[in-house]
Coordinates of C-alpha atoms in Angstrom, one line a residue:
X1 CA 18.6 4.5 -21.0
X2 CA 15.6 3.0 -19.2
X3 CA 15.2 -0.6 -18.1
X4 CA 14.4 -2.5 -21.3
X5 CA 10.7 -3.3 -20.9
X6 CA 8.6 -4.6 -23.7
X7 CA 4.8 -5.0 -23.5
X8 CA 3.7 -8.1 -25.4
X9 CA 0.0 -8.2 -24.8
X10 CA -2.7 -6.2 -23.1
X11 CA -6.0 -7.6 -21.7
X12 CA -9.0 -5.9 -23.4
X13 CA -11.2 -6.3 -20.3
X14 CA -8.8 -4.7 -17.8
X15 CA -5.5 -2.8 -17.5
X16 CA -3.6 -6.0 -17.1
X17 CA -0.5 -6.4 -19.4
X18 CA 2.0 -9.1 -20.2
X19 CA 5.6 -8.0 -20.8
X20 CA 9.3 -8.8 -20.4
X21 CA 12.2 -6.8 -19.0
X22 CA 15.9 -7.5 -19.4
X23 CA 18.6 -7.5 -16.7
X24 CA 22.3 -8.5 -16.8
X25 CA 21.3 -11.8 -15.3
X26 CA 18.4 -12.7 -17.5
X27 CA 15.0 -11.8 -18.8
X28 CA 11.9 -11.6 -16.5
X29 CA 8.5 -12.3 -17.8
X30 CA 5.8 -10.1 -16.2
X31 CA 3.5 -10.2 -14.3
X32 CA 6.2 -11.6 -12.0
X33 CA 6.3 -12.6 -8.4
X34 CA 9.7 -12.0 -6.8
X35 CA 10.8 -14.3 -4.0
X36 CA 12.0 -12.6 -0.8
X37 CA 15.5 -13.6 0.2
X38 CA 16.1 -10.9 2.7
X39 CA 19.6 -12.0 4.0
X40 CA 20.8 -13.5 0.7
X41 CA 18.8 -16.7 1.5
X42 CA 15.2 -17.8 1.1
X43 CA 14.8 -19.6 4.4
X44 CA 15.4 -23.4 4.1
X45 CA 15.7 -23.4 0.3
X46 CA 18.6 -23.7 -2.1
X47 CA 19.0 -21.8 -5.4
X48 CA 18.1 -25.1 -7.2
X49 CA 14.9 -25.2 -5.2
X50 CA 14.1 -21.7 -6.3
X51 CA 14.5 -22.7 -10.0
X52 CA 12.4 -25.7 -9.5
X53 CA 9.4 -23.7 -8.1
X54 CA 9.7 -21.1 -11.0
X55 CA 11.4 -18.2 -9.3
X56 CA 12.6 -15.6 -11.7
X57 CA 13.9 -12.8 -9.3
X58 CA 15.2 -12.9 -5.8
X59 CA 14.8 -9.9 -3.6
X60 CA 17.4 -9.0 -1.0
X61 CA 17.4 -6.3 1.7
X62 CA 20.0 -3.5 1.9
X63 CA 19.5 -2.9 5.7
X64 CA 20.1 -6.5 6.6
X65 CA 22.9 -7.2 4.1
X66 CA 24.9 -4.1 5.0
X67 CA 24.9 -5.2 8.6
X68 CA 25.6 -8.9 7.9
X69 CA 27.7 -10.0 6.1
X70 CA 28.6 -6.5 5.3
X71 CA 29.8 -4.6 2.1
X72 CA 33.3 -5.8 2.4
X73 CA 32.3 -9.4 1.9
X74 CA 30.4 -8.6 -1.3
X75 CA 33.3 -6.6 -2.6
X76 CA 35.7 -9.5 -1.9
X77 CA 33.6 -12.3 -3.5
X78 CA 32.3 -10.2 -6.4
X79 CA 28.7 -9.7 -5.4
X80 CA 25.6 -11.4 -4.1
X81 CA 25.1 -13.7 -7.0
X82 CA 28.4 -15.5 -6.3
X83 CA 28.0 -15.3 -2.6
X84 CA 24.6 -17.1 -2.5
X85 CA 25.0 -19.1 -5.7
X86 CA 22.0 -17.6 -7.5
X87 CA 22.4 -17.0 -11.2
X88 CA 19.2 -15.1 -11.9
X89 CA 18.2 -11.4 -11.5
X90 CA 18.4 -9.8 -8.1
X91 CA 16.5 -6.8 -6.8
X92 CA 17.5 -5.1 -3.5
X93 CA 15.1 -3.1 -1.4
X94 CA 16.5 0.1 0.1
X95 CA 15.9 -0.8 3.8
X96 CA 13.5 2.0 4.4
X97 CA 10.8 -0.2 5.8
X98 CA 13.1 -1.9 8.2
X99 CA 14.4 1.4 9.5
X100 CA 10.8 2.5 9.9
X101 CA 10.2 -0.5 12.1
X102 CA 13.0 0.5 14.5
X103 CA 10.8 3.1 16.2
X104 CA 13.0 3.1 19.4
X105 CA 16.4 2.9 17.7
X106 CA 16.5 5.3 14.8
X107 CA 16.4 9.1 14.0
X108 CA 15.4 10.3 10.5
X109 CA 16.8 13.6 9.3
X110 CA 17.4 15.3 6.0
X111 CA 20.8 13.6 5.8
X112 CA 19.4 10.1 6.2
X113 CA 18.5 7.5 8.8
X114 CA 20.6 7.0 11.8
X115 CA 19.9 3.7 13.5
X116 CA 21.2 1.2 16.0
X117 CA 22.3 -2.2 14.5
X118 CA 20.5 -5.2 15.9
X119 CA 23.8 -7.2 15.3
X120 CA 26.2 -5.3 17.5
X121 CA 24.2 -2.3 18.9
X122 CA 26.5 0.1 17.1
X123 CA 25.0 3.3 15.4
X124 CA 25.0 3.5 11.6
X125 CA 24.0 6.2 9.1
X126 CA 22.2 5.2 5.9
X127 CA 21.8 8.1 3.6
X128 CA 20.4 8.0 0.0
X129 CA 23.9 8.0 -1.4
X130 CA 25.1 5.2 1.0
X131 CA 22.1 3.1 0.1
X132 CA 22.9 3.3 -3.6
X133 CA 26.6 2.5 -2.8
X134 CA 25.7 -0.5 -0.7
X135 CA 23.4 -1.9 -3.3
X136 CA 26.0 -1.4 -6.0
X137 CA 28.5 -3.3 -3.9
X138 CA 25.9 -6.1 -3.3
X139 CA 25.6 -6.4 -7.1
X140 CA 21.9 -5.9 -7.4
X141 CA 20.5 -5.8 -11.0
X142 CA 17.6 -3.5 -9.8
X143 CA 18.0 -1.0 -6.9
X144 CA 15.3 0.6 -4.9
X145 CA 16.1 4.2 -3.7
X146 CA 15.9 5.0 0.0
X147 CA 12.5 6.3 1.1
X148 CA 10.8 7.5 4.3
X149 CA 8.1 5.1 5.3
X150 CA 5.2 6.1 7.6
X151 CA 2.2 4.3 8.8
X152 CA -0.7 4.5 6.3
X153 CA -2.9 5.8 9.1
X154 CA -0.6 8.9 9.5
X155 CA -2.4 12.3 9.1
X156 CA -2.1 14.3 5.9
X157 CA 0.7 16.6 6.9
X158 CA 2.9 13.8 8.3
X159 CA 2.4 11.8 5.1
X160 CA 3.1 14.9 3.0
X161 CA 6.3 15.7 4.8
X162 CA 7.5 12.0 4.4
X163 CA 6.7 12.1 0.7
X164 CA 8.5 15.4 0.1
X165 CA 11.6 14.1 1.9
X166 CA 11.4 10.9 -0.1
X167 CA 11.3 12.9 -3.3
X168 CA 14.5 14.8 -2.3
X169 CA 16.2 11.6 -1.4
X170 CA 15.1 10.1 -4.7
X171 CA 17.0 12.8 -6.7
X172 CA 20.1 12.4 -4.5
X173 CA 19.9 8.6 -5.1
X174 CA 19.6 9.1 -8.8
X175 CA 22.7 11.4 -8.8
X176 CA 24.7 8.9 -6.7
X177 CA 24.3 6.1 -9.2
X178 CA 27.6 5.5 -11.0
X179 CA 26.9 2.2 -12.7
X180 CA 24.0 2.6 -15.1
X181 CA 23.8 -1.1 -15.6
X182 CA 22.2 -1.1 -12.2
X183 CA 18.6 -0.1 -12.8
X184 CA 17.1 2.3 -10.3
X185 CA 13.4 2.1 -9.3
X186 CA 11.6 4.8 -7.3
X187 CA 8.6 4.3 -5.1
X188 CA 5.5 6.5 -5.4
X189 CA 4.4 7.6 -2.0
X190 CA 1.4 9.5 -0.5
X191 CA -0.3 7.0 1.9
X192 CA -4.0 6.7 1.3
X193 CA -4.5 10.3 0.2
X194 CA -5.3 10.6 -3.6
X195 CA -4.0 14.1 -3.9
X196 CA -0.6 13.1 -2.5
X197 CA -0.4 10.0 -4.6
X198 CA -1.1 12.2 -7.7
X199 CA 1.5 14.7 -6.6
X200 CA 4.1 12.0 -6.0
X201 CA 3.5 10.3 -9.4
X202 CA 3.7 13.7 -11.2
X203 CA 7.0 14.6 -9.5
X204 CA 8.8 11.3 -9.9
X205 CA 7.8 10.5 -13.5
X206 CA 9.5 13.8 -14.5
X207 CA 12.8 12.2 -13.7
X208 CA 14.7 9.4 -15.5
X209 CA 14.0 6.4 -13.2
X210 CA 14.0 3.0 -14.8
X211 CA 10.7 2.0 -13.3
X212 CA 8.2 2.9 -10.5
X213 CA 6.9 1.2 -7.4
X214 CA 3.8 1.7 -5.5
X215 CA 5.0 1.8 -1.9
X216 CA 3.7 2.6 1.6
X217 CA 0.8 0.1 1.5
X218 CA 0.1 -2.9 3.8
X219 CA 1.3 -0.8 6.8
X220 CA -1.9 0.0 8.5
X221 CA -4.3 0.5 5.6
X222 CA -7.4 -1.6 5.0
X223 CA -7.8 -4.0 2.1
X224 CA -10.3 -1.7 0.4
X225 CA -8.0 1.3 0.8
X226 CA -5.1 -0.7 -0.5
X227 CA -7.0 -1.7 -3.6
X228 CA -8.3 1.7 -4.3
X229 CA -4.8 3.3 -4.0
X230 CA -3.2 0.6 -6.2
X231 CA -5.7 1.1 -9.1
X232 CA -5.3 4.9 -8.9
X233 CA -1.5 4.9 -8.6
X234 CA -0.9 2.4 -11.3
X235 CA -2.9 4.5 -13.8
X236 CA -0.7 7.5 -13.0
X237 CA 2.6 5.7 -13.7
X238 CA 4.1 5.5 -17.2
X239 CA 3.0 2.6 -19.4
X240 CA 6.4 2.1 -20.9
X241 CA 8.1 1.1 -17.6
X242 CA 7.5 -1.6 -15.1
X243 CA 5.1 -1.0 -12.2
X244 CA 6.0 -2.7 -8.9
X245 CA 3.6 -3.2 -5.9
X246 CA 5.9 -3.5 -2.9
X247 CA 5.3 -6.0 -0.1
X248 CA 1.8 -7.0 -1.1
X249 CA 0.3 -9.7 -0.6
X250 CA -2.1 -12.6 -0.9
X251 CA -3.2 -14.2 -4.2
X252 CA -6.4 -12.0 -4.2
X253 CA -4.2 -8.9 -3.7
X254 CA -2.1 -9.9 -6.7
X255 CA -5.1 -10.5 -8.9
X256 CA -6.6 -7.2 -8.1
X257 CA -3.2 -5.4 -8.7
X258 CA -2.8 -7.2 -12.1
X259 CA -6.2 -6.0 -13.1
X260 CA -4.9 -2.5 -12.4
X261 CA -1.9 -2.9 -14.6
X262 CA 0.8 -3.8 -12.0
X263 CA 3.8 -5.9 -13.3
X264 CA 5.9 -6.9 -10.3
X265 CA 5.2 -8.1 -6.8
X266 CA 7.0 -9.4 -3.7
X267 CA 5.8 -10.6 -0.3
X268 CA 7.1 -12.7 2.6
X269 CA 3.7 -14.6 3.0
X270 CA 4.4 -17.7 0.8
X271 CA 7.5 -18.6 2.8
X272 CA 6.6 -17.2 6.2
X273 CA 3.1 -18.8 6.3
X274 CA 4.7 -22.0 5.0
X275 CA 7.0 -22.2 8.0
X276 CA 3.9 -21.6 10.2
X277 CA 2.1 -24.5 8.7
X278 CA -0.2 -22.7 6.2
X279 CA -0.5 -23.5 2.5
X280 CA -2.1 -21.6 -0.3
X281 CA -4.2 -23.8 -2.5
X282 CA -6.5 -23.6 -5.5
X283 CA -9.5 -23.5 -3.1
X284 CA -8.0 -21.2 -0.4
X285 CA -5.7 -21.6 2.5
X286 CA -5.1 -24.8 4.4
X287 CA -3.7 -25.0 8.0
X288 CA -1.8 -28.3 8.0
X289 CA -1.2 -28.1 11.8
X290 CA -4.8 -28.8 12.5
X291 CA -5.6 -32.2 14.0
X292 CA -8.0 -33.4 11.4
X293 CA -5.2 -33.5 8.8
X294 CA -3.7 -36.4 10.6
X295 CA -6.3 -38.6 8.7
X296 CA -6.1 -36.8 5.3
X297 CA -4.4 -39.3 3.0
X298 CA -4.7 -37.0 0.0
X299 CA -2.5 -34.5 -1.7
X300 CA -2.3 -31.0 -0.3
X301 CA -3.7 -29.7 -3.5
X302 CA -4.9 -32.1 -6.2
X303 CA -4.7 -29.4 -8.8
X304 CA -1.0 -28.6 -8.1
X305 CA 2.0 -30.1 -10.0
X306 CA 4.7 -29.2 -7.4
X307 CA 6.8 -32.0 -5.9
X308 CA 5.1 -31.6 -2.5
X309 CA 1.7 -32.3 -3.9
X310 CA 2.9 -35.0 -6.3
X311 CA 4.7 -36.9 -3.6
X312 CA 3.3 -36.4 0.0
X313 CA 0.0 -36.4 1.7
X314 CA -1.6 -33.9 4.0
X315 CA -1.3 -36.5 6.8
X316 CA 2.5 -36.7 6.3
X317 CA 3.1 -33.0 6.2
X318 CA 0.9 -32.7 9.4
X319 CA 3.1 -35.4 11.0
X320 CA 6.3 -33.5 10.1
X321 CA 4.9 -30.3 11.8
X322 CA 3.8 -32.3 14.9
X323 CA 7.3 -33.8 15.2
X324 CA 9.1 -30.5 14.7
X325 CA 10.8 -31.8 11.6
X326 CA 12.3 -29.0 9.4
X327 CA 11.2 -30.9 6.2
X328 CA 7.5 -29.9 6.9
X329 CA 8.1 -26.1 6.6
X330 CA 10.4 -26.6 3.7
X331 CA 7.8 -28.7 1.8
X332 CA 5.1 -26.0 2.4
X333 CA 7.4 -23.1 1.5
X334 CA 8.3 -24.8 -1.8
X335 CA 4.6 -25.5 -2.5
X336 CA 3.6 -21.9 -1.7
X337 CA 6.2 -20.4 -4.0
X338 CA 5.2 -22.8 -6.7
X339 CA 1.6 -21.8 -6.2
X340 CA 2.4 -18.1 -6.5
X341 CA 4.6 -18.6 -9.6
X342 CA 1.9 -20.8 -11.2
X343 CA -0.6 -17.9 -10.6
X344 CA 1.8 -15.7 -12.5
X345 CA 2.1 -18.2 -15.4
X346 CA -1.6 -18.6 -15.6
X347 CA -2.1 -14.9 -15.5
X348 CA 0.4 -14.3 -18.3
X349 CA -1.3 -16.9 -20.5
X350 CA -4.8 -15.3 -19.7
X351 CA -3.6 -11.8 -20.6
X352 CA -2.1 -13.1 -23.9
X353 CA -5.4 -14.9 -24.7
X354 CA -7.3 -11.7 -24.0
X355 CA -9.4 -13.3 -21.1
X356 CA -7.6 -12.2 -17.9
X357 CA -10.6 -10.2 -16.5
X358 CA -12.8 -13.3 -16.7
X359 CA -10.0 -15.5 -15.4
X360 CA -9.4 -13.2 -12.4
X361 CA -13.1 -13.1 -11.5
X362 CA -13.3 -16.9 -11.6
X363 CA -10.2 -17.2 -9.6
X364 CA -11.3 -14.7 -6.9
X365 CA -14.7 -16.5 -6.6
X366 CA -12.9 -19.7 -5.7
X367 CA -10.2 -18.4 -3.3
X368 CA -11.2 -15.0 -2.0
X369 CA -13.8 -16.1 0.5
X370 CA -11.2 -18.2 2.3
X371 CA -8.6 -15.4 2.8
X372 CA -10.1 -13.6 5.8
X373 CA -12.1 -16.0 8.1
X374 CA -10.2 -18.7 9.9
X375 CA -13.5 -20.6 10.4
X376 CA -14.1 -20.6 6.7
X377 CA -10.5 -21.6 5.9
X378 CA -10.9 -24.6 8.2
X379 CA -14.2 -25.6 6.6
X380 CA -12.7 -25.4 3.2
X381 CA -9.7 -27.3 4.2

């Protein structure tokens, strides 16, 4: 049986849709942004904080969690939900991207990925079957199958070879799943080559995966290429199952993907940039570490209802960063996650009202020009 996914509304001016899917740990309204908690932790935030900012799903990473704390810990305590104190749905990535990043310390073969651990320098083998076993032990509600990740700038034959191996691994992963309550999603590959994306979608949709992801983007491609591939790939994937854009991106990225009919997102930007002093706001990005913020006795974003914006000023947050106080990054991380989740809430409402295309255009006009030029960001701030 597929992941229970129900489409509740579709936008007449785009391919955006509003839906809901069911997991053993609760329902998820889509479009949904999933908060990245790589090591069973969203840096600096508690599960109560995550609830406060509107998090529906937390994403963990198989590669990191199998190395530390290890499968034995999850088996002993009864899974990641008890271990980290999070009661909502969990999705685990397969670890394919992290292994791709270990260019000097891994060997990819048909069997799987052999790599050197960053924790103790020992060699490990992660096969498609082991990835599923590890994710089952972790206790994920939704599991991603192991894939071969390559740079988006790779040539056609390199990309094709990685895609073909990923397809073979996908079928092995599906066969290895023993607990059908753990839903299994497969990533559509093919880099920036339309013919490969079509071939990947055609192959994968012929097998009983519970949903499909668009993977292999934001690894060397341009924004224009990313948007083109996302729109094309989303149209190729089944309408009755959730579509997940992996590891992307900024609020404009998410708006463009929702216009294409994508339902699920994850990205490290809200938390990582928050810890670096950058906030996402209703008029673009703001760099709180800049000196002029010392005199800004106004909220970070007057249009935001999060606790950070209700309680503290830009000057105070700037002061925290200048002093090296951990509260500063924490306040920005919470604000950024609230901002992303508020974007999802507004988008779902706009889709239900049949006006998402107009909403997205207006939103992009206000924020998109601030996403790429540091000078403009500073001027806007």
